[in-house]
Structures are given as C-alpha cells and as structure tokens.
Amino acid sequence: MNEPTVGKDQQHPLYNRDRPVIDILLSQEATDYNLAELARLRMRYQGFPGARDIQKDLDKALQQWGLTEAELFDKTRKIHDLGGIYKSRGKKEEQDWN
C-alpha cells in the first residue's frame, strides 16, 4: 500500500542555494538589495510544505529589521520601480523568477 504524503515536509529544490543567502541576510542590515532578497525568498517559500527552518529564519529577518511582510513588499515594490537592484548578467534585461 502507498503511504499518503499528506503532512510530510518536502525538500525544496533550491534549499541548498538559498540557505547561505538567508544566513547572510540574518547577519546584515536591511539594505535595498537585502530587502529585495528577503522579499524574493519569502515569496518562494510562502505556503511551501517544508523548509521550516528557512521559513522561520525569513520571519526572524523581518523581525530583526522591524518590518511586517506588507511593509517589506511595499518597500521592495518601490525599490524595483526604481530599477537596477539586480544587475543583469547578460546584455539584455532579464528577471530571476526561480
């Protein structure tokens, strides 16, 4: 019989890539770049059934910087409206939706 996967935590495919970024965020100040990274990662892990340590640390970074999620997203929308927070590695402008 197959066991149901309901309630079991999953391993996020980008966990090993994101964990060091989150550790850096926890040790640094709320710069524009760090705010953008925190918002990006909160969106990535929002509702994900696993990576509980990452979700907890993303909450911790928000608290450390004295922000609510709504304030973070408001600030980062303004940052992205100005543009250039993520410098493109190629010649054409691109966005990272990973």
mmCIF file of N, CA and C in Angstrom:
data_model
loop_
_atom_site.group_PDB
_atom_site.id
_atom_site.type_symbol
_atom_site.label_atom_id
_atom_site.label_comp_id
_atom_site.label_asym_id
_atom_site.label_seq_id
_atom_site.Cartn_x
_atom_site.Cartn_y
_atom_site.Cartn_z
ATOM 1 N N MET A 1 0.829 -1.185 0.000
ATOM 2 C CA MET A 1 0.000 0.000 0.000
ATOM 3 C C MET A 1 0.880 1.257 0.000
ATOM 4 N N ASN A 2 0.502 2.243 -0.770
ATOM 5 C CA ASN A 2 1.239 3.507 -0.792
ATOM 6 C C ASN A 2 0.862 4.355 0.405
ATOM 7 N N GLU A 3 1.893 4.989 1.011
ATOM 8 C CA GLU A 3 1.621 5.889 2.125
ATOM 9 C C GLU A 3 1.227 7.251 1.582
ATOM 10 N N PRO A 4 0.234 7.880 2.170
ATOM 11 C CA PRO A 4 -0.127 9.231 1.723
ATOM 12 C C PRO A 4 0.971 10.217 2.105
ATOM 13 N N THR A 5 1.171 11.229 1.255
ATOM 14 C CA THR A 5 2.221 12.213 1.514
ATOM 15 C C THR A 5 1.687 13.428 2.268
ATOM 16 N N VAL A 6 0.417 13.380 2.633
ATOM 17 C CA VAL A 6 -0.191 14.496 3.349
ATOM 18 C C VAL A 6 0.513 14.661 4.697
ATOM 19 N N GLY A 7 0.937 15.890 4.995
ATOM 20 C CA GLY A 7 1.566 16.175 6.272
ATOM 21 C C GLY A 7 3.064 15.969 6.293
ATOM 22 N N LYS A 8 3.635 15.419 5.246
ATOM 23 C CA LYS A 8 5.082 15.209 5.204
ATOM 24 C C LYS A 8 5.751 16.425 4.579
ATOM 25 N N ASP A 9 6.823 16.879 5.230
ATOM 26 C CA ASP A 9 7.571 18.017 4.692
ATOM 27 C C ASP A 9 8.367 17.600 3.469
ATOM 28 N N GLN A 10 8.443 18.521 2.526
ATOM 29 C CA GLN A 10 9.203 18.287 1.302
ATOM 30 C C GLN A 10 10.521 19.059 1.355
ATOM 31 N N GLN A 11 11.487 18.596 0.607
ATOM 32 C CA GLN A 11 12.758 19.302 0.453
ATOM 33 C C GLN A 11 12.615 20.233 -0.747
ATOM 34 N N HIS A 12 12.821 21.530 -0.536
ATOM 35 C CA HIS A 12 12.722 22.485 -1.643
ATOM 36 C C HIS A 12 13.917 22.290 -2.569
ATOM 37 N N PRO A 13 13.705 22.285 -3.892
ATOM 38 C CA PRO A 13 14.814 22.054 -4.824
ATOM 39 C C PRO A 13 15.912 23.123 -4.768
ATOM 40 N N LEU A 14 15.607 24.311 -4.281
ATOM 41 C CA LEU A 14 16.614 25.379 -4.204
ATOM 42 C C LEU A 14 17.098 25.629 -2.775
ATOM 43 N N TYR A 15 16.796 24.711 -1.872
ATOM 44 C CA TYR A 15 17.165 24.874 -0.462
ATOM 45 C C TYR A 15 18.657 25.141 -0.292
ATOM 46 N N ASN A 16 19.482 24.301 -0.886
ATOM 47 C CA ASN A 16 20.941 24.428 -0.700
ATOM 48 C C ASN A 16 21.498 25.718 -1.285
ATOM 49 N N ARG A 17 20.838 26.263 -2.263
ATOM 50 C CA ARG A 17 21.239 27.545 -2.858
ATOM 51 C C ARG A 17 20.775 28.724 -1.987
ATOM 52 N N ASP A 18 19.598 28.578 -1.384
ATOM 53 C CA ASP A 18 19.001 29.674 -0.619
ATOM 54 C C ASP A 18 19.501 29.761 0.820
ATOM 55 N N ARG A 19 19.854 28.637 1.422
ATOM 56 C CA ARG A 19 20.252 28.630 2.837
ATOM 57 C C ARG A 19 21.387 29.623 3.121
ATOM 58 N N PRO A 20 22.481 29.630 2.331
ATOM 59 C CA PRO A 20 23.559 30.601 2.606
ATOM 60 C C PRO A 20 23.105 32.053 2.455
ATOM 61 N N VAL A 21 22.204 32.327 1.522
ATOM 62 C CA VAL A 21 21.688 33.689 1.320
ATOM 63 C C VAL A 21 20.940 34.138 2.572
ATOM 64 N N ILE A 22 20.153 33.251 3.125
ATOM 65 C CA ILE A 22 19.372 33.585 4.320
ATOM 66 C C ILE A 22 20.294 33.809 5.513
ATOM 67 N N ASP A 23 21.343 33.003 5.621
ATOM 68 C CA ASP A 23 22.311 33.205 6.707
ATOM 69 C C ASP A 23 22.961 34.578 6.603
ATOM 70 N N ILE A 24 23.244 35.011 5.390
ATOM 71 C CA ILE A 24 23.818 36.348 5.170
ATOM 72 C C ILE A 24 22.807 37.423 5.567
ATOM 73 N N LEU A 25 21.552 37.252 5.157
ATOM 74 C CA LEU A 25 20.515 38.231 5.500
ATOM 75 C C LEU A 25 20.400 38.403 7.015
ATOM 76 N N LEU A 26 20.502 37.305 7.748
ATOM 77 C CA LEU A 26 20.378 37.370 9.200
ATOM 78 C C LEU A 26 21.549 38.092 9.860
ATOM 79 N N SER A 27 22.667 38.185 9.156
ATOM 80 C CA SER A 27 23.854 38.809 9.748
ATOM 81 C C SER A 27 24.099 40.231 9.243
ATOM 82 N N GLN A 28 23.239 40.721 8.351
ATOM 83 C CA GLN A 28 23.461 42.038 7.764
ATOM 84 C C GLN A 28 22.283 42.970 8.015
ATOM 85 N N GLU A 29 22.485 44.212 7.600
ATOM 86 C CA GLU A 29 21.460 45.243 7.737
ATOM 87 C C GLU A 29 20.464 45.174 6.577
ATOM 88 N N ALA A 30 19.391 45.935 6.718
ATOM 89 C CA ALA A 30 18.316 45.962 5.724
ATOM 90 C C ALA A 30 18.641 46.933 4.593
ATOM 91 N N THR A 31 19.599 46.577 3.751
ATOM 92 C CA THR A 31 19.901 47.375 2.564
ATOM 93 C C THR A 31 18.825 47.128 1.512
ATOM 94 N N ASP A 32 18.801 47.944 0.472
ATOM 95 C CA ASP A 32 17.833 47.730 -0.601
ATOM 96 C C ASP A 32 17.973 46.328 -1.190
ATOM 97 N N TYR A 33 19.219 45.914 -1.435
ATOM 98 C CA TYR A 33 19.461 44.591 -2.013
ATOM 99 C C TYR A 33 18.967 43.494 -1.067
ATOM 100 N N ASN A 34 19.280 43.610 0.227
ATOM 101 C CA ASN A 34 18.862 42.590 1.189
ATOM 102 C C ASN A 34 17.346 42.547 1.345
ATOM 103 N N LEU A 35 16.699 43.703 1.288
ATOM 104 C CA LEU A 35 15.235 43.732 1.340
ATOM 105 C C LEU A 35 14.649 43.007 0.128
ATOM 106 N N ALA A 36 15.226 43.260 -1.047
ATOM 107 C CA ALA A 36 14.748 42.594 -2.265
ATOM 108 C C ALA A 36 14.947 41.086 -2.177
ATOM 109 N N GLU A 37 16.077 40.664 -1.640
ATOM 110 C CA GLU A 37 16.343 39.231 -1.479
ATOM 111 C C GLU A 37 15.362 38.602 -0.494
ATOM 112 N N LEU A 38 15.109 39.285 0.625
ATOM 113 C CA LEU A 38 14.180 38.757 1.613
ATOM 114 C C LEU A 38 12.776 38.621 1.017
ATOM 115 N N ALA A 39 12.335 39.622 0.292
ATOM 116 C CA ALA A 39 11.011 39.564 -0.331
ATOM 117 C C ALA A 39 10.937 38.433 -1.358
ATOM 118 N N ARG A 40 11.970 38.299 -2.158
ATOM 119 C CA ARG A 40 12.015 37.241 -3.179
ATOM 120 C C ARG A 40 11.922 35.860 -2.525
ATOM 121 N N LEU A 41 12.685 35.667 -1.447
ATOM 122 C CA LEU A 41 12.690 34.366 -0.782
ATOM 123 C C LEU A 41 11.395 34.108 -0.015
ATOM 124 N N ARG A 42 10.809 35.151 0.546
ATOM 125 C CA ARG A 42 9.521 34.959 1.228
ATOM 126 C C ARG A 42 8.465 34.506 0.229
ATOM 127 N N MET A 43 8.481 35.069 -0.949
ATOM 128 C CA MET A 43 7.526 34.653 -1.978
ATOM 129 C C MET A 43 7.789 33.205 -2.411
ATOM 130 N N ARG A 44 9.060 32.858 -2.538
ATOM 131 C CA ARG A 44 9.411 31.495 -2.970
ATOM 132 C C ARG A 44 8.932 30.455 -1.966
ATOM 133 N N TYR A 45 9.083 30.724 -0.677
ATOM 134 C CA TYR A 45 8.783 29.723 0.346
ATOM 135 C C TYR A 45 7.391 29.868 0.951
ATOM 136 N N GLN A 46 6.650 30.877 0.534
ATOM 137 C CA GLN A 46 5.303 31.099 1.055
ATOM 138 C C GLN A 46 4.414 29.913 0.712
ATOM 139 N N GLY A 47 3.888 29.271 1.733
ATOM 140 C CA GLY A 47 2.994 28.131 1.537
ATOM 141 C C GLY A 47 3.689 26.835 1.165
ATOM 142 N N PHE A 48 5.026 26.834 1.105
ATOM 143 C CA PHE A 48 5.738 25.612 0.741
ATOM 144 C C PHE A 48 5.658 24.618 1.904
ATOM 145 N N PRO A 49 5.325 23.368 1.620
ATOM 146 C CA PRO A 49 5.181 22.367 2.686
ATOM 147 C C PRO A 49 6.522 21.746 3.080
ATOM 148 N N GLY A 50 7.360 22.550 3.663
ATOM 149 C CA GLY A 50 8.679 22.093 4.089
ATOM 150 C C GLY A 50 9.587 23.288 4.300
ATOM 151 N N ALA A 51 10.888 23.026 4.430
ATOM 152 C CA ALA A 51 11.890 24.081 4.646
ATOM 153 C C ALA A 51 11.467 24.981 5.805
ATOM 154 N N ARG A 52 11.008 24.346 6.878
ATOM 155 C CA ARG A 52 10.502 25.100 8.032
ATOM 156 C C ARG A 52 11.576 25.997 8.637
ATOM 157 N N ASP A 53 12.831 25.545 8.630
ATOM 158 C CA ASP A 53 13.905 26.367 9.181
ATOM 159 C C ASP A 53 14.097 27.650 8.369
ATOM 160 N N ILE A 54 13.980 27.531 7.061
ATOM 161 C CA ILE A 54 14.107 28.716 6.205
ATOM 162 C C ILE A 54 12.936 29.658 6.453
ATOM 163 N N GLN A 55 11.737 29.139 6.511
ATOM 164 C CA GLN A 55 10.571 29.982 6.752
ATOM 165 C C GLN A 55 10.692 30.706 8.103
ATOM 166 N N LYS A 56 11.172 29.994 9.106
ATOM 167 C CA LYS A 56 11.349 30.586 10.435
ATOM 168 C C LYS A 56 12.411 31.692 10.386
ATOM 169 N N ASP A 57 13.503 31.448 9.663
ATOM 170 C CA ASP A 57 14.570 32.443 9.579
ATOM 171 C C ASP A 57 14.164 33.656 8.739
ATOM 172 N N LEU A 58 13.314 33.464 7.751
ATOM 173 C CA LEU A 58 12.793 34.604 6.990
ATOM 174 C C LEU A 58 11.928 35.485 7.895
ATOM 175 N N ASP A 59 11.134 34.849 8.753
ATOM 176 C CA ASP A 59 10.352 35.600 9.748
ATOM 177 C C ASP A 59 11.279 36.340 10.702
ATOM 178 N N LYS A 60 12.348 35.665 11.101
ATOM 179 C CA LYS A 60 13.313 36.259 12.033
ATOM 180 C C LYS A 60 13.974 37.500 11.421
ATOM 181 N N ALA A 61 14.327 37.433 10.150
ATOM 182 C CA ALA A 61 14.931 38.584 9.473
ATOM 183 C C ALA A 61 13.953 39.757 9.433
ATOM 184 N N LEU A 62 12.698 39.481 9.158
ATOM 185 C CA LEU A 62 11.677 40.534 9.171
ATOM 186 C C LEU A 62 11.613 41.203 10.542
ATOM 187 N N GLN A 63 11.581 40.393 11.583
ATOM 188 C CA GLN A 63 11.516 40.921 12.951
ATOM 189 C C GLN A 63 12.772 41.729 13.278
ATOM 190 N N GLN A 64 13.928 41.206 12.875
ATOM 191 C CA GLN A 64 15.204 41.881 13.124
ATOM 192 C C GLN A 64 15.203 43.287 12.525
ATOM 193 N N TRP A 65 14.607 43.412 11.371
ATOM 194 C CA TRP A 65 14.590 44.690 10.658
ATOM 195 C C TRP A 65 13.350 45.514 10.992
ATOM 196 N N GLY A 66 12.514 45.017 11.903
ATOM 197 C CA GLY A 66 11.355 45.755 12.367
ATOM 198 C C GLY A 66 10.295 46.003 11.307
ATOM 199 N N LEU A 67 10.074 44.998 10.461
ATOM 200 C CA LEU A 67 9.115 45.141 9.363
ATOM 201 C C LEU A 67 8.025 44.084 9.436
ATOM 202 N N THR A 68 6.873 44.427 8.900
ATOM 203 C CA THR A 68 5.849 43.422 8.632
ATOM 204 C C THR A 68 6.050 42.970 7.191
ATOM 205 N N GLU A 69 5.399 41.892 6.813
ATOM 206 C CA GLU A 69 5.507 41.433 5.432
ATOM 207 C C GLU A 69 4.949 42.479 4.471
ATOM 208 N N ALA A 70 3.846 43.110 4.850
ATOM 209 C CA ALA A 70 3.246 44.142 3.995
ATOM 210 C C ALA A 70 4.215 45.312 3.795
ATOM 211 N N GLU A 71 4.893 45.722 4.860
ATOM 212 C CA GLU A 71 5.874 46.817 4.749
ATOM 213 C C GLU A 71 7.053 46.411 3.866
ATOM 214 N N LEU A 72 7.499 45.161 4.022
ATOM 215 C CA LEU A 72 8.595 44.656 3.183
ATOM 216 C C LEU A 72 8.212 44.709 1.716
ATOM 217 N N PHE A 73 7.033 44.196 1.383
ATOM 218 C CA PHE A 73 6.609 44.172 -0.014
ATOM 219 C C PHE A 73 6.385 45.578 -0.556
ATOM 220 N N ASP A 74 5.898 46.485 0.276
ATOM 221 C CA ASP A 74 5.723 47.872 -0.146
ATOM 222 C C ASP A 74 7.079 48.509 -0.470
ATOM 223 N N LYS A 75 8.044 48.310 0.435
ATOM 224 C CA LYS A 75 9.390 48.864 0.213
ATOM 225 C C LYS A 75 10.033 48.282 -1.041
ATOM 226 N N THR A 76 9.905 46.977 -1.224
ATOM 227 C CA THR A 76 10.576 46.353 -2.363
ATOM 228 C C THR A 76 9.895 46.693 -3.688
ATOM 229 N N ARG A 77 8.587 46.927 -3.666
ATOM 230 C CA ARG A 77 7.930 47.408 -4.899
ATOM 231 C C ARG A 77 8.532 48.746 -5.318
ATOM 232 N N LYS A 78 8.743 49.625 -4.344
ATOM 233 C CA LYS A 78 9.347 50.928 -4.639
ATOM 234 C C LYS A 78 10.785 50.777 -5.128
ATOM 235 N N ILE A 79 11.528 49.865 -4.523
ATOM 236 C CA ILE A 79 12.912 49.604 -4.942
ATOM 237 C C ILE A 79 12.937 49.109 -6.389
ATOM 238 N N HIS A 80 12.065 48.162 -6.709
ATOM 239 C CA HIS A 80 12.036 47.611 -8.070
ATOM 240 C C HIS A 80 11.530 48.624 -9.088
ATOM 241 N N ASP A 81 10.652 49.526 -8.651
ATOM 242 C CA ASP A 81 10.182 50.583 -9.560
ATOM 243 C C ASP A 81 11.332 51.476 -10.006
ATOM 244 N N LEU A 82 12.299 51.686 -9.098
ATOM 245 C CA LEU A 82 13.481 52.485 -9.454
ATOM 246 C C LEU A 82 14.391 51.710 -10.409
ATOM 247 N N GLY A 83 14.381 50.400 -10.293
ATOM 248 C CA GLY A 83 15.144 49.527 -11.194
ATOM 249 C C GLY A 83 16.590 49.364 -10.792
ATOM 250 N N GLY A 84 17.216 48.375 -11.396
ATOM 251 C CA GLY A 84 18.646 48.166 -11.245
ATOM 252 C C GLY A 84 19.100 47.438 -9.999
ATOM 253 N N ILE A 85 18.180 46.957 -9.156
ATOM 254 C CA ILE A 85 18.607 46.284 -7.935
ATOM 255 C C ILE A 85 19.311 44.966 -8.258
ATOM 256 N N TYR A 86 18.842 44.283 -9.281
ATOM 257 C CA TYR A 86 19.504 43.068 -9.755
ATOM 258 C C TYR A 86 20.133 43.394 -11.095
ATOM 259 N N LYS A 87 21.424 43.459 -11.132
ATOM 260 C CA LYS A 87 22.137 43.744 -12.381
ATOM 261 C C LYS A 87 22.100 42.502 -13.259
ATOM 262 N N SER A 88 21.722 42.673 -14.493
ATOM 263 C CA SER A 88 21.644 41.566 -15.435
ATOM 264 C C SER A 88 23.045 41.052 -15.752
ATOM 265 N N ARG A 89 23.163 39.737 -15.831
ATOM 266 C CA ARG A 89 24.446 39.130 -16.180
ATOM 267 C C ARG A 89 24.672 39.126 -17.691
ATOM 268 N N GLY A 90 23.589 39.230 -18.425
ATOM 269 C CA GLY A 90 23.691 39.226 -19.885
ATOM 270 C C GLY A 90 23.548 40.627 -20.431
ATOM 271 N N LYS A 91 23.429 40.710 -21.740
ATOM 272 C CA LYS A 91 23.296 42.016 -22.386
ATOM 273 C C LYS A 91 21.872 42.528 -22.317
ATOM 274 N N LYS A 92 20.883 41.619 -22.358
ATOM 275 C CA LYS A 92 19.507 42.069 -22.305
ATOM 276 C C LYS A 92 18.990 41.985 -20.862
ATOM 277 N N GLU A 93 18.020 42.816 -20.572
ATOM 278 C CA GLU A 93 17.447 42.825 -19.230
ATOM 279 C C GLU A 93 16.635 41.563 -19.021
ATOM 280 N N GLU A 94 16.808 40.953 -17.837
ATOM 281 C CA GLU A 94 16.075 39.745 -17.528
ATOM 282 C C GLU A 94 15.689 39.750 -16.056
ATOM 283 N N GLN A 95 14.735 38.905 -15.714
ATOM 284 C CA GLN A 95 14.278 38.794 -14.344
ATOM 285 C C GLN A 95 14.505 37.366 -13.870
ATOM 286 N N ASP A 96 14.821 37.219 -12.568
ATOM 287 C CA ASP A 96 15.025 35.904 -11.983
ATOM 288 C C ASP A 96 13.741 35.463 -11.300
ATOM 289 N N TRP A 97 13.034 34.525 -11.911
ATOM 290 C CA TRP A 97 11.800 34.013 -11.332
ATOM 291 C C TRP A 97 11.984 32.618 -10.747
ATOM 292 N N ASN A 98 13.214 32.249 -10.450
ATOM 293 C CA ASN A 98 13.468 30.925 -9.853
ATOM 294 C C ASN A 98 12.904 30.829 -8.473
#
